[in-house]
Amino acid sequence: MILLEADQIRVALAGRPVVNGVGLRVAAGQMLALLGPNGAGKTTLLAALAGLRPFQGEIRIQGRSLARLNRRERARALAYLPQGQTAHWPLTVRRLVELGRLPHQAPWHPPAAADRLAVASALERTGIAALAERPFDTLSGGERARALLARVLAVEAPLVLADEPVASLDPYHQLRVMELLRDHADTGAAVIIVLHDLTLAARFCDELVLLRDGRLVASGATESVLTTHHLADTYRVTALQGEYESQRYVLPWQRHSRDREHPG
Amino acid sequence: MTASTDSQRYRRISLGLAMLLVGLTVAGLLLGSLPLNPWQTLLHLIDGDPRLAIIVLEIRLPRVLLGLLVGTSLGLSGAALQGLLRNPLAEPGILGVSASAGLGAVLALYFGLARVTVWALPSCALLGALLATVILALLAARDSNPLSLILAGVAVSSLAIALTSLALNLAPNPLALSEMVLWLLGSLRDRGLSDVALAIPFMAVGWALLLSAGRELDALTLGEDAARSLGVGIGWLHARVIGGTALTVGAATAVTGTVGFVGLIAPHLLRPWLGYQPSRILLPAALTGAALLAAADLAVRLIPTRQELMLGVVTALLGVPFFIHLLLYTRRTAP
């Protein structure tokens, strides 16, 4: 079942085209990586898919046009984790995760049994149940990442959009977060994730979408997307590639010496 | 601390504050600058002594009621604004609403309108608050970035203060000057039930707007994009909090003059006990604001000074050291 389908998406920020005619689709159980160098338009595209930026083109979620969904319907259909997400007030972890239940709660009503269950399950799955009463600002970086991910999982939306959720995490927590998202996809959700780590993308994702300057360069399976040619063309690097236990790894190794003139 | 003891604590603190307010109200009615024995006052009041009835019901009751209403408004709007702007140093004055209401009142005094009818001064003050809100909305409409809103508020506030100074500068005579200056200092003295009646409708609508924003302010903890992804309408949220602040603080300033720092302090007094979740601070901050103002007004009346101290002076004198402590403390704990 296709959970999200986007056609000919164009997004302009301050009059400048940032995403230019990109299309993608992701099915239930799938994990899709948005790749590309800095400034390629990944974050803007993801925000547009979440309904947070004005766009041209068509985005359908479970067959329904995103533009037709009201705020609450959209909030239940997709959970969004912004880049560099943090908490402005040091809420306790439990209170933070409870925010994910907002789309399901009627105003002025205390959390229902389903809300408490969803929060408990999200805390359990991310392994932070023991930290539930700790203020957010007392957590380590890895614990914070898991708490913010638990907030996203607590929405229990069929679609998860995560913008660089592993940035600035140690290798252990990078793997942990990727495994959590992979597990979530395996339970029937669809996950779209912005990544810079090509090996994580190759190992954990079913589908890769490679962008440059707001345009789609390639999409599909790892072998067809992370080719020597594409890596040179988009990231301007040469990478070591190989396989370990039948899983692919991609290690950016050498920068191309001449800087390409950047348009705009 | 589990979720259930958490809400128990919330209820206990709210209940405690409500009881404190009842105590302060009774004290405000029975105690005052006239050296009357509170117990005798109560007994005479029950007997139906007409002179005491006048003192208690016509002088002290409006004063106490206004103190509670204004304190509630300042505490509630302070808590809501700190949530909206995600800034612990935000307070109702930051939007320039109180300065503009002050300007309206000063102009009413300057042009002598205040002598025509008792409604003139508070009406002009409300008009000032309304005008400030419109300018603020126009300046901040382009984006909902907290910084833009704060800068717009600073601009509105500076303009209102400059125009107020101009009015003081050009004051026709020393008496008018002292009238305007004293009014700006904020006081609950010599207010009547007509002031209460004028303020209540605006405040009630404002309170409802502010109290309705709780859960959405919680969501803003995650930043604007994440809050929107959770179904929060950011524009509508801004409109409610700014509109609610304008109505409550505009009405409060219209009847008492500028009373600072209550809106800043009230939420901070509660956070060590209730945590940082904006929705859980709103109601207790309203109660705390009311208690602070009732206590400050009681102090103003009971402290024997040559001339009665102005309420705004007392709250600022208490507030500034707290503000400095807060600045130092937030700098220490900033990441």
Coordinates of C-alpha atoms in Angstrom, one line a residue:
Chain A
M1 CA 0.0 0.0 0.0
I2 CA 1.4 3.4 -1.0
L3 CA 1.4 5.6 2.1
L4 CA 2.8 8.8 0.5
E5 CA 3.1 9.8 -3.1
A6 CA 4.5 13.1 -4.3
D7 CA 4.5 14.3 -7.9
Q8 CA 6.4 17.2 -9.4
I9 CA 7.0 19.0 -6.1
R10 CA 8.3 22.5 -6.4
V11 CA 9.1 24.6 -3.3
A12 CA 10.5 28.2 -3.4
L13 CA 11.9 29.9 -0.3
A14 CA 12.1 33.7 -0.5
G15 CA 11.4 33.5 -4.3
R16 CA 14.3 31.1 -4.9
P17 CA 13.4 27.6 -6.1
V18 CA 14.8 25.1 -3.6
V19 CA 13.0 22.0 -4.7
N20 CA 12.4 21.7 -8.4
G21 CA 10.1 19.0 -9.7
V22 CA 10.9 16.1 -7.4
G23 CA 8.6 13.0 -7.2
L24 CA 8.8 10.1 -4.8
R25 CA 6.6 7.4 -3.3
V26 CA 6.9 5.2 -0.2
A27 CA 4.9 2.2 0.7
A28 CA 3.9 0.7 4.1
G29 CA 6.9 -1.2 5.5
Q30 CA 9.4 0.8 3.5
M31 CA 12.1 3.1 4.6
L32 CA 13.2 5.8 2.2
A33 CA 16.4 7.9 2.5
L34 CA 16.6 11.4 1.1
L35 CA 20.3 12.0 0.2
G36 CA 22.3 14.8 -1.3
P37 CA 24.9 17.4 -0.4
N38 CA 24.2 20.4 1.8
G39 CA 21.8 22.7 0.1
A40 CA 20.3 20.1 -2.2
G41 CA 16.8 20.7 -0.8
K42 CA 16.3 17.6 1.4
T43 CA 15.1 19.4 4.4
T44 CA 12.8 21.7 2.4
L45 CA 11.4 18.7 0.6
L46 CA 10.8 16.8 3.8
A47 CA 9.1 19.9 5.4
A48 CA 6.9 20.2 2.3
L49 CA 5.9 16.5 2.5
A50 CA 4.9 17.2 6.2
G51 CA 2.7 20.0 5.0
L52 CA 4.8 22.7 6.6
R53 CA 5.9 24.6 3.5
P54 CA 3.8 25.9 0.6
F55 CA 4.5 23.8 -2.5
Q56 CA 3.4 23.3 -6.0
G57 CA 2.6 19.8 -7.3
E58 CA 0.6 17.0 -5.7
I59 CA 1.2 15.2 -2.4
R60 CA -1.1 12.3 -1.5
I61 CA -1.1 10.6 1.9
Q62 CA -3.0 7.3 1.8
G63 CA -4.6 8.4 -1.4
R64 CA -5.9 11.7 0.0
S65 CA -4.5 15.0 -1.1
L66 CA -2.4 16.6 1.6
A67 CA -3.9 20.0 0.9
R68 CA -7.4 18.6 1.7
L69 CA -6.5 17.2 5.1
N70 CA -7.3 19.5 8.0
R71 CA -4.6 20.1 10.7
R72 CA -5.8 17.4 13.0
E73 CA -6.1 14.7 10.2
R74 CA -2.7 15.6 8.9
A75 CA -1.2 15.5 12.4
R76 CA -2.6 11.9 12.9
A77 CA -1.4 10.8 9.4
L78 CA 2.2 11.8 9.8
A79 CA 4.8 12.4 12.5
Y80 CA 7.6 14.8 11.8
L81 CA 11.0 15.1 13.5
P82 CA 12.7 18.4 12.5
Q83 CA 16.4 18.8 12.0
G84 CA 18.2 19.7 15.2
Q85 CA 15.0 19.1 17.2
T86 CA 15.4 20.2 20.8
A87 CA 13.1 21.1 23.7
H88 CA 12.8 24.8 24.7
W89 CA 11.6 24.0 28.2
P90 CA 13.2 21.2 30.3
L91 CA 10.0 19.1 30.4
T92 CA 10.3 15.6 31.9
V93 CA 10.7 12.9 29.3
R94 CA 7.2 11.6 30.0
R95 CA 5.7 15.0 29.4
L96 CA 7.7 15.5 26.3
V97 CA 6.6 12.1 24.8
E98 CA 3.0 12.9 25.8
L99 CA 3.1 15.8 23.3
G100 CA 3.0 13.2 20.6
R101 CA -0.6 12.4 21.7
L102 CA -1.8 16.0 21.0
P103 CA -3.4 15.1 17.7
H104 CA -5.5 12.4 19.4
Q105 CA -6.7 14.4 22.4
A106 CA -9.8 16.5 22.7
P107 CA -9.1 19.9 24.3
W108 CA -9.5 20.1 28.1
H109 CA -9.5 16.3 28.4
P110 CA -7.0 14.4 30.5
P111 CA -5.0 11.7 28.6
A112 CA -7.1 8.6 27.8
A113 CA -6.1 5.0 28.3
A114 CA -5.0 4.8 24.7
D115 CA -2.7 7.8 25.2
R116 CA -1.1 6.4 28.2
L117 CA -0.6 3.1 26.5
A118 CA 1.0 4.8 23.4
V119 CA 3.4 6.8 25.6
A120 CA 4.4 3.8 27.7
S121 CA 5.0 1.8 24.5
A122 CA 7.1 4.5 22.9
L123 CA 9.2 4.8 26.1
E124 CA 9.6 1.1 26.2
R125 CA 10.6 0.7 22.5
T126 CA 13.2 3.5 22.7
G127 CA 14.6 2.0 26.0
I128 CA 14.1 5.2 28.1
A129 CA 11.2 4.1 30.4
A130 CA 13.7 4.4 33.3
L131 CA 14.3 8.0 32.4
A132 CA 10.6 9.0 32.2
E133 CA 10.6 11.4 35.1
R134 CA 14.0 13.0 34.3
P135 CA 14.0 16.6 33.0
F136 CA 15.0 16.7 29.3
D137 CA 18.0 19.0 30.0
T138 CA 19.7 16.4 32.3
L139 CA 19.9 13.7 29.5
S140 CA 22.9 12.9 27.4
G141 CA 22.8 13.5 23.6
G142 CA 21.9 9.9 22.9
E143 CA 19.2 9.8 25.5
R144 CA 17.8 13.1 24.1
A145 CA 17.7 11.6 20.6
R146 CA 15.8 8.6 21.9
A147 CA 13.3 10.8 23.9
L148 CA 12.6 12.9 20.8
L149 CA 12.1 9.8 18.8
A150 CA 9.8 8.4 21.4
R151 CA 7.7 11.6 21.0
V152 CA 7.5 10.9 17.3
L153 CA 6.6 7.2 17.8
A154 CA 3.9 8.2 20.4
V155 CA 1.9 9.8 17.6
E156 CA 1.3 6.3 16.2
A157 CA 1.1 7.8 12.7
P158 CA 1.5 5.5 9.7
L159 CA 4.1 7.9 8.2
V160 CA 7.2 9.1 9.9
L161 CA 9.4 11.9 8.5
A162 CA 12.7 12.3 10.2
D163 CA 15.3 15.0 9.3
E164 CA 18.8 13.9 10.2
P165 CA 17.9 12.0 13.3
V166 CA 21.4 10.6 13.7
A167 CA 23.4 13.8 13.3
S168 CA 25.8 14.4 16.2
L169 CA 25.2 11.0 17.7
D170 CA 27.9 8.5 18.6
P171 CA 28.1 5.3 16.4
Y172 CA 26.3 3.2 18.9
H173 CA 23.3 5.7 19.0
Q174 CA 23.4 6.1 15.3
L175 CA 22.8 2.4 14.9
R176 CA 20.3 2.4 17.7
V177 CA 18.2 5.1 16.1
M178 CA 18.4 3.5 12.7
E179 CA 17.3 0.2 14.1
L180 CA 14.4 1.8 15.9
L181 CA 13.2 3.4 12.7
R182 CA 13.7 0.2 10.8
D183 CA 11.7 -1.7 13.4
H184 CA 9.0 0.9 13.1
A185 CA 8.9 0.5 9.3
D186 CA 8.8 -3.3 9.7
T187 CA 5.6 -3.0 11.8
G188 CA 3.9 -1.5 8.7
A189 CA 4.7 2.2 8.9
A190 CA 6.5 4.1 6.2
V191 CA 9.6 6.1 7.1
I192 CA 11.3 8.9 5.2
I193 CA 14.6 10.0 6.6
V194 CA 17.2 12.6 5.6
L195 CA 20.7 11.2 6.0
H196 CA 24.3 12.1 5.4
D197 CA 25.7 8.7 6.3
L198 CA 25.7 6.7 3.1
T199 CA 26.4 3.4 4.7
L200 CA 23.5 3.8 7.1
A201 CA 21.3 4.7 4.1
A202 CA 22.5 1.7 2.1
R203 CA 22.1 -0.8 5.0
F204 CA 18.8 0.3 6.5
C205 CA 16.8 1.8 3.7
D206 CA 14.8 0.1 0.9
E207 CA 14.9 3.0 -1.4
L208 CA 17.2 6.0 -1.8
V209 CA 16.4 9.3 -3.4
L210 CA 19.4 11.4 -4.4
L211 CA 19.0 15.2 -4.9
R212 CA 21.2 17.9 -6.2
D213 CA 20.3 21.6 -6.4
G214 CA 16.7 20.8 -5.8
R215 CA 16.4 18.2 -8.6
L216 CA 16.2 14.5 -8.5
V217 CA 19.4 12.8 -9.7
A218 CA 18.5 9.2 -9.1
S219 CA 16.2 7.1 -7.1
G220 CA 15.8 3.4 -6.4
A221 CA 17.9 0.7 -4.8
T222 CA 21.4 1.4 -3.5
E223 CA 23.3 -0.2 -6.4
S224 CA 21.6 2.1 -8.9
V225 CA 21.8 5.3 -6.8
L226 CA 25.2 5.3 -5.1
T227 CA 27.2 4.7 -8.2
T228 CA 30.7 6.2 -8.7
H229 CA 29.3 8.6 -11.2
H230 CA 26.4 9.8 -9.0
L231 CA 28.7 10.3 -6.0
A232 CA 31.1 12.3 -8.1
D233 CA 28.3 14.3 -9.6
T234 CA 26.4 15.2 -6.4
Y235 CA 28.8 14.9 -3.4
R236 CA 32.0 15.5 -5.4
V237 CA 33.7 12.6 -3.6
T238 CA 35.1 9.2 -4.5
A239 CA 34.0 6.5 -2.1
L240 CA 35.3 3.1 -1.1
Q241 CA 32.5 0.6 -1.6
G242 CA 32.2 -3.0 -0.6
E243 CA 30.1 -5.6 1.1
Y244 CA 30.3 -7.1 4.5
E245 CA 28.0 -10.0 5.3
S246 CA 26.1 -9.2 2.1
Q247 CA 25.4 -5.6 3.3
R248 CA 26.8 -2.8 1.4
Y249 CA 29.1 -0.1 2.9
V250 CA 30.0 3.2 1.3
L251 CA 32.9 5.2 2.8
P252 CA 33.5 8.7 1.3
W253 CA 37.3 8.7 0.9
Q254 CA 38.6 11.4 -1.4
R255 CA 37.3 14.9 -2.1
H256 CA 37.4 15.9 -5.8
S257 CA 40.2 18.5 -5.9
R258 CA 38.5 21.2 -8.0
D259 CA 35.5 23.0 -6.4
R260 CA 32.6 23.0 -8.8
E261 CA 31.1 26.5 -9.3
H262 CA 27.9 26.5 -7.3
P263 CA 25.0 28.0 -9.1
G264 CA 23.0 30.6 -7.3
Chain B
M1 CA 7.7 11.5 41.2
T2 CA 5.2 9.7 39.0
A3 CA 2.4 11.1 36.8
S4 CA -0.2 10.7 39.4
T5 CA 1.6 12.4 42.2
D6 CA 2.5 15.1 39.6
S7 CA -1.2 16.0 39.1
Q8 CA -1.8 15.7 42.9
R9 CA 0.9 18.3 43.4
Y10 CA -0.7 20.5 40.8
R11 CA -4.1 20.3 42.5
R12 CA -2.6 20.8 46.0
I13 CA -0.7 23.9 44.9
S14 CA -3.7 25.3 43.1
L15 CA -5.9 24.7 46.1
G16 CA -3.3 26.2 48.4
L17 CA -3.1 29.3 46.3
A18 CA -6.9 29.6 46.2
M19 CA -7.1 29.4 50.0
L20 CA -4.3 32.0 50.2
L21 CA -6.4 34.3 48.0
V22 CA -9.4 33.9 50.2
G23 CA -7.3 34.8 53.2
L24 CA -5.8 37.8 51.4
T25 CA -9.3 39.0 50.3
V26 CA -10.6 38.8 53.9
A27 CA -7.5 40.6 55.2
G28 CA -7.9 43.2 52.4
L29 CA -11.5 43.9 53.5
L30 CA -10.8 44.0 57.2
L31 CA -7.4 45.7 57.4
G32 CA -6.5 49.2 56.1
S33 CA -4.9 52.5 56.8
L34 CA -7.8 53.4 59.2
P35 CA -6.7 51.9 62.5
L36 CA -9.8 49.7 63.0
N37 CA -9.7 46.5 64.9
P38 CA -10.4 43.8 62.3
W39 CA -12.4 41.7 64.7
Q40 CA -14.5 44.8 65.8
T41 CA -14.9 45.7 62.1
L42 CA -16.3 42.3 61.4
L43 CA -18.7 42.4 64.3
H44 CA -19.9 45.9 63.4
L45 CA -20.3 44.9 59.8
I46 CA -22.5 42.0 60.8
D47 CA -24.5 44.5 63.0
G48 CA -25.0 46.7 60.0
D49 CA -23.0 49.7 61.0
P50 CA -23.5 52.1 58.0
R51 CA -20.1 53.9 58.3
L52 CA -18.2 50.7 58.3
A53 CA -20.3 49.4 55.5
I54 CA -19.2 52.4 53.4
I55 CA -15.6 51.9 54.2
V56 CA -15.6 48.2 53.6
L57 CA -18.0 47.9 50.7
E58 CA -17.4 51.1 48.8
I59 CA -13.7 51.8 49.5
R60 CA -12.1 48.5 50.3
L61 CA -14.1 46.0 48.2
P62 CA -13.4 47.6 44.8
R63 CA -9.8 47.9 45.7
V64 CA -9.5 44.3 46.7
L65 CA -11.5 43.0 43.7
L66 CA -9.4 45.1 41.3
G67 CA -6.2 43.8 42.9
L68 CA -7.4 40.2 42.3
L69 CA -8.5 40.9 38.8
V70 CA -5.4 42.8 37.8
G71 CA -3.1 40.3 39.4
T72 CA -4.8 37.4 37.7
S73 CA -4.5 39.1 34.4
L74 CA -0.8 39.9 34.8
G75 CA 0.1 36.4 36.1
L76 CA -1.9 34.6 33.4
S77 CA -0.7 36.7 30.5
G78 CA 2.9 36.5 31.8
A79 CA 2.8 32.7 31.8
A80 CA 1.2 32.5 28.4
L81 CA 3.7 34.9 26.8
Q82 CA 6.6 33.1 28.3
G83 CA 5.2 30.0 26.7
L84 CA 4.5 31.6 23.3
L85 CA 7.9 33.4 23.1
R86 CA 9.7 30.4 24.7
N87 CA 11.5 32.9 26.7
P88 CA 11.5 33.0 30.5
L89 CA 12.2 36.8 30.5
A90 CA 9.0 37.6 28.6
E91 CA 6.3 39.6 30.5
P92 CA 3.1 41.4 29.5
G93 CA 5.0 44.7 29.2
I94 CA 7.3 43.3 26.5
L95 CA 4.6 43.7 23.9
G96 CA 4.2 47.4 24.6
V97 CA 0.5 46.9 25.5
S98 CA 0.8 48.4 29.0
A99 CA 2.9 51.3 27.8
S100 CA 0.3 52.1 25.1
A101 CA -2.5 51.9 27.6
G102 CA -0.5 54.2 29.8
L103 CA -0.2 56.6 26.9
G104 CA -3.9 56.6 26.3
A105 CA -4.6 57.4 30.0
V106 CA -2.0 60.1 30.1
L107 CA -3.5 61.7 27.0
A108 CA -6.9 61.6 28.6
L109 CA -5.5 63.4 31.6
Y110 CA -3.5 65.8 29.4
F111 CA -6.5 66.9 27.4
G112 CA -8.7 67.1 30.4
L113 CA -11.1 64.4 29.2
A114 CA -10.7 62.6 32.5
R115 CA -12.6 65.4 34.2
V116 CA -15.5 65.1 31.9
T117 CA -16.5 61.6 32.9
V118 CA -15.0 58.7 35.0
W119 CA -15.1 56.5 31.9
A120 CA -12.9 58.7 29.8
L121 CA -9.5 57.7 31.3
P122 CA -10.0 53.9 31.2
S123 CA -11.6 54.1 27.8
C124 CA -8.7 56.0 26.4
A125 CA -6.3 53.5 28.0
L126 CA -8.2 50.6 26.4
L127 CA -8.1 52.4 23.1
G128 CA -4.3 52.8 23.4
A129 CA -3.9 49.1 24.2
L130 CA -6.1 48.2 21.1
L131 CA -4.1 50.5 18.8
A132 CA -0.8 48.9 20.1
T133 CA -2.2 45.4 19.4
V134 CA -3.1 46.4 15.8
I135 CA 0.3 47.9 15.2
L136 CA 1.9 44.8 16.8
A137 CA -0.2 42.4 14.6
L138 CA 0.8 44.3 11.5
L139 CA 4.5 44.4 12.4
A140 CA 4.6 40.7 13.4
A141 CA 2.2 39.4 10.8
R142 CA 5.0 38.6 8.3
D143 CA 6.4 35.8 10.4
S144 CA 5.7 34.2 13.7
N145 CA 9.3 34.2 14.8
P146 CA 9.4 35.0 18.6
L147 CA 12.3 37.5 18.0
S148 CA 10.2 39.5 15.4
L149 CA 7.4 39.7 17.9
I150 CA 9.7 40.9 20.7
L151 CA 11.3 43.5 18.5
A152 CA 7.9 44.7 17.3
G153 CA 6.9 44.9 21.0
V154 CA 10.0 46.9 21.9
A155 CA 9.3 49.3 19.0
V156 CA 5.6 49.8 20.1
S157 CA 6.7 50.2 23.7
S158 CA 9.4 52.7 22.9
L159 CA 7.1 54.8 20.8
A160 CA 4.4 54.8 23.6
I161 CA 7.0 55.8 26.2
A162 CA 8.4 58.6 24.0
L163 CA 4.9 60.0 23.4
T164 CA 4.1 59.7 27.1
S165 CA 7.2 61.6 28.0
L166 CA 6.3 64.2 25.4
A167 CA 2.9 64.7 27.1
L168 CA 4.6 65.0 30.5
N169 CA 7.1 67.4 28.9
L170 CA 4.4 69.7 27.6
A171 CA 2.2 69.4 30.7
P172 CA 0.2 72.6 31.1
N173 CA 0.8 72.9 34.8
P174 CA 2.5 71.2 37.7
L175 CA -0.7 69.8 39.0
A176 CA -1.5 68.0 35.7
L177 CA 2.1 66.8 35.6
S178 CA 1.9 65.2 39.1
E179 CA -1.5 63.7 38.2
M180 CA -0.1 62.0 35.1
V181 CA 3.1 60.8 36.8
L182 CA 1.2 59.4 39.8
W183 CA -1.3 57.7 37.6
L184 CA 1.6 56.0 35.7
L185 CA 3.1 54.7 38.9
G186 CA 0.1 52.4 39.3
S187 CA -2.3 52.2 42.2
L188 CA -5.5 50.7 43.4
R189 CA -6.4 53.7 45.5
D190 CA -9.8 55.4 45.2
R191 CA -11.1 53.0 42.6
G192 CA -14.8 52.3 42.4
L193 CA -17.0 49.4 41.4
S194 CA -17.5 51.2 38.0
D195 CA -13.8 50.4 37.4
V196 CA -14.4 46.8 38.2
A197 CA -17.4 46.7 35.9
L198 CA -15.4 48.3 33.1
A199 CA -12.5 45.9 33.4
I200 CA -14.3 42.5 33.9
P201 CA -15.8 41.9 30.5
F202 CA -12.4 42.5 28.7
M203 CA -10.5 40.5 31.2
A204 CA -13.0 37.6 31.1
V205 CA -12.6 37.2 27.3
G206 CA -8.9 37.6 27.6
W207 CA -8.6 35.0 30.3
A208 CA -10.6 32.5 28.2
L209 CA -8.4 33.1 25.2
L210 CA -5.2 32.6 27.2
L211 CA -6.4 29.6 29.2
S212 CA -7.5 27.9 25.9
A213 CA -3.9 28.0 24.6
G214 CA -2.3 25.7 27.2
R215 CA -1.8 22.5 25.2
E216 CA -0.7 24.3 22.1
L217 CA 1.9 26.2 24.1
D218 CA 3.1 22.9 25.4
A219 CA 3.6 21.7 21.8
L220 CA 5.6 24.9 21.0
T221 CA 8.3 23.4 23.4
L222 CA 9.3 21.4 20.4
G223 CA 9.6 24.4 18.1
E224 CA 7.3 25.8 15.6
D225 CA 7.6 23.2 12.8
A226 CA 7.1 20.3 15.2
A227 CA 4.2 22.0 16.8
R228 CA 2.5 22.6 13.5
S229 CA 3.1 18.9 12.6
L230 CA 1.2 18.1 15.7
G231 CA -1.8 20.0 14.4
V232 CA -1.2 23.4 16.1
G233 CA -2.4 26.4 14.1
I234 CA 0.5 28.8 14.8
G235 CA -1.2 31.9 13.5
W236 CA -4.4 31.3 15.5
L237 CA -2.3 30.5 18.6
H238 CA -0.4 33.8 18.3
A239 CA -3.7 35.7 17.7
R240 CA -5.2 34.2 20.9
V241 CA -2.2 34.9 23.1
I242 CA -1.5 38.4 21.8
G243 CA -5.2 39.2 21.8
G244 CA -5.8 37.8 25.2
T245 CA -2.8 39.7 26.6
A246 CA -4.0 42.9 25.0
L247 CA -7.5 42.5 26.5
T248 CA -6.4 41.5 30.0
V249 CA -3.4 43.8 30.4
G250 CA -5.0 46.6 28.5
A251 CA -8.0 46.5 30.9
A252 CA -5.7 46.1 33.9
T253 CA -3.6 49.1 32.9
A254 CA -6.7 51.1 32.2
V255 CA -8.0 50.8 35.7
T256 CA -4.7 50.7 37.8
G257 CA -1.9 52.2 35.8
T258 CA 1.3 50.3 35.0
V259 CA 2.1 47.5 37.5
G260 CA 5.3 45.8 36.5
F261 CA 7.0 42.5 37.2
V262 CA 4.0 40.5 38.6
G263 CA 3.6 38.9 35.2
L264 CA 7.3 38.1 35.0
I265 CA 7.6 36.7 38.5
A266 CA 4.5 34.6 38.9
P267 CA 5.4 31.8 36.5
H268 CA 9.0 31.6 37.9
L269 CA 7.8 31.2 41.4
L270 CA 5.9 28.1 40.3
R271 CA 8.4 26.3 38.0
P272 CA 10.5 24.8 40.8
W273 CA 7.3 23.1 42.1
L274 CA 5.3 22.4 39.0
G275 CA 8.0 21.9 36.3
Y276 CA 8.2 23.8 33.0
Q277 CA 5.2 22.6 31.1
P278 CA 3.5 25.8 30.0
S279 CA -0.1 24.5 30.3
R280 CA 0.5 23.5 34.0
I281 CA 1.7 27.0 34.9
L282 CA -1.2 29.0 33.4
L283 CA -3.8 28.7 36.1
P284 CA -1.5 28.6 39.1
A285 CA 0.4 31.7 37.7
A286 CA -3.0 33.5 37.5
L287 CA -3.6 32.7 41.2
T288 CA -0.1 33.6 42.1
G289 CA -0.3 36.9 40.3
A290 CA -3.6 37.7 42.2
A291 CA -2.0 36.8 45.5
L292 CA 1.1 38.9 44.8
L293 CA -0.9 41.9 43.9
A294 CA -3.3 41.5 46.8
A295 CA -0.3 41.1 49.2
A296 CA 1.5 44.1 47.7
D297 CA -1.6 46.3 48.0
L298 CA -2.1 45.2 51.6
A299 CA 1.6 46.2 52.2
V300 CA 1.1 49.5 50.6
R301 CA -1.9 50.2 52.8
L302 CA -0.4 49.0 56.1
I303 CA 3.2 50.3 55.8
P304 CA 3.0 53.7 57.5
T305 CA 4.6 56.3 55.1
R306 CA 4.0 60.0 54.8
Q307 CA 2.2 59.4 51.5
E308 CA 0.8 56.1 50.5
L309 CA 3.3 54.1 48.4
M310 CA 2.3 53.5 44.8
L311 CA 1.6 49.9 43.9
G312 CA 3.7 49.9 40.8
V313 CA 6.7 51.2 42.8
V314 CA 6.4 48.4 45.4
T315 CA 6.0 45.6 42.8
A316 CA 9.0 47.0 40.8
L317 CA 11.1 47.3 44.0
L318 CA 10.4 43.6 44.8
G319 CA 10.6 42.6 41.1
V320 CA 14.0 44.1 40.1
P321 CA 16.2 42.1 42.4
F322 CA 14.3 39.0 41.4
F323 CA 14.8 39.9 37.7
I324 CA 18.6 40.3 38.2
H325 CA 18.7 37.0 40.0
L326 CA 16.9 35.4 37.1
L327 CA 19.3 36.9 34.6
L328 CA 22.3 35.5 36.4
Y329 CA 20.7 32.2 37.0
T330 CA 19.6 31.6 33.4
R331 CA 23.0 32.6 32.2
R332 CA 24.6 30.0 34.5
T333 CA 22.3 27.2 33.3
A334 CA 22.3 28.1 29.6
P335 CA 23.7 25.2 27.5

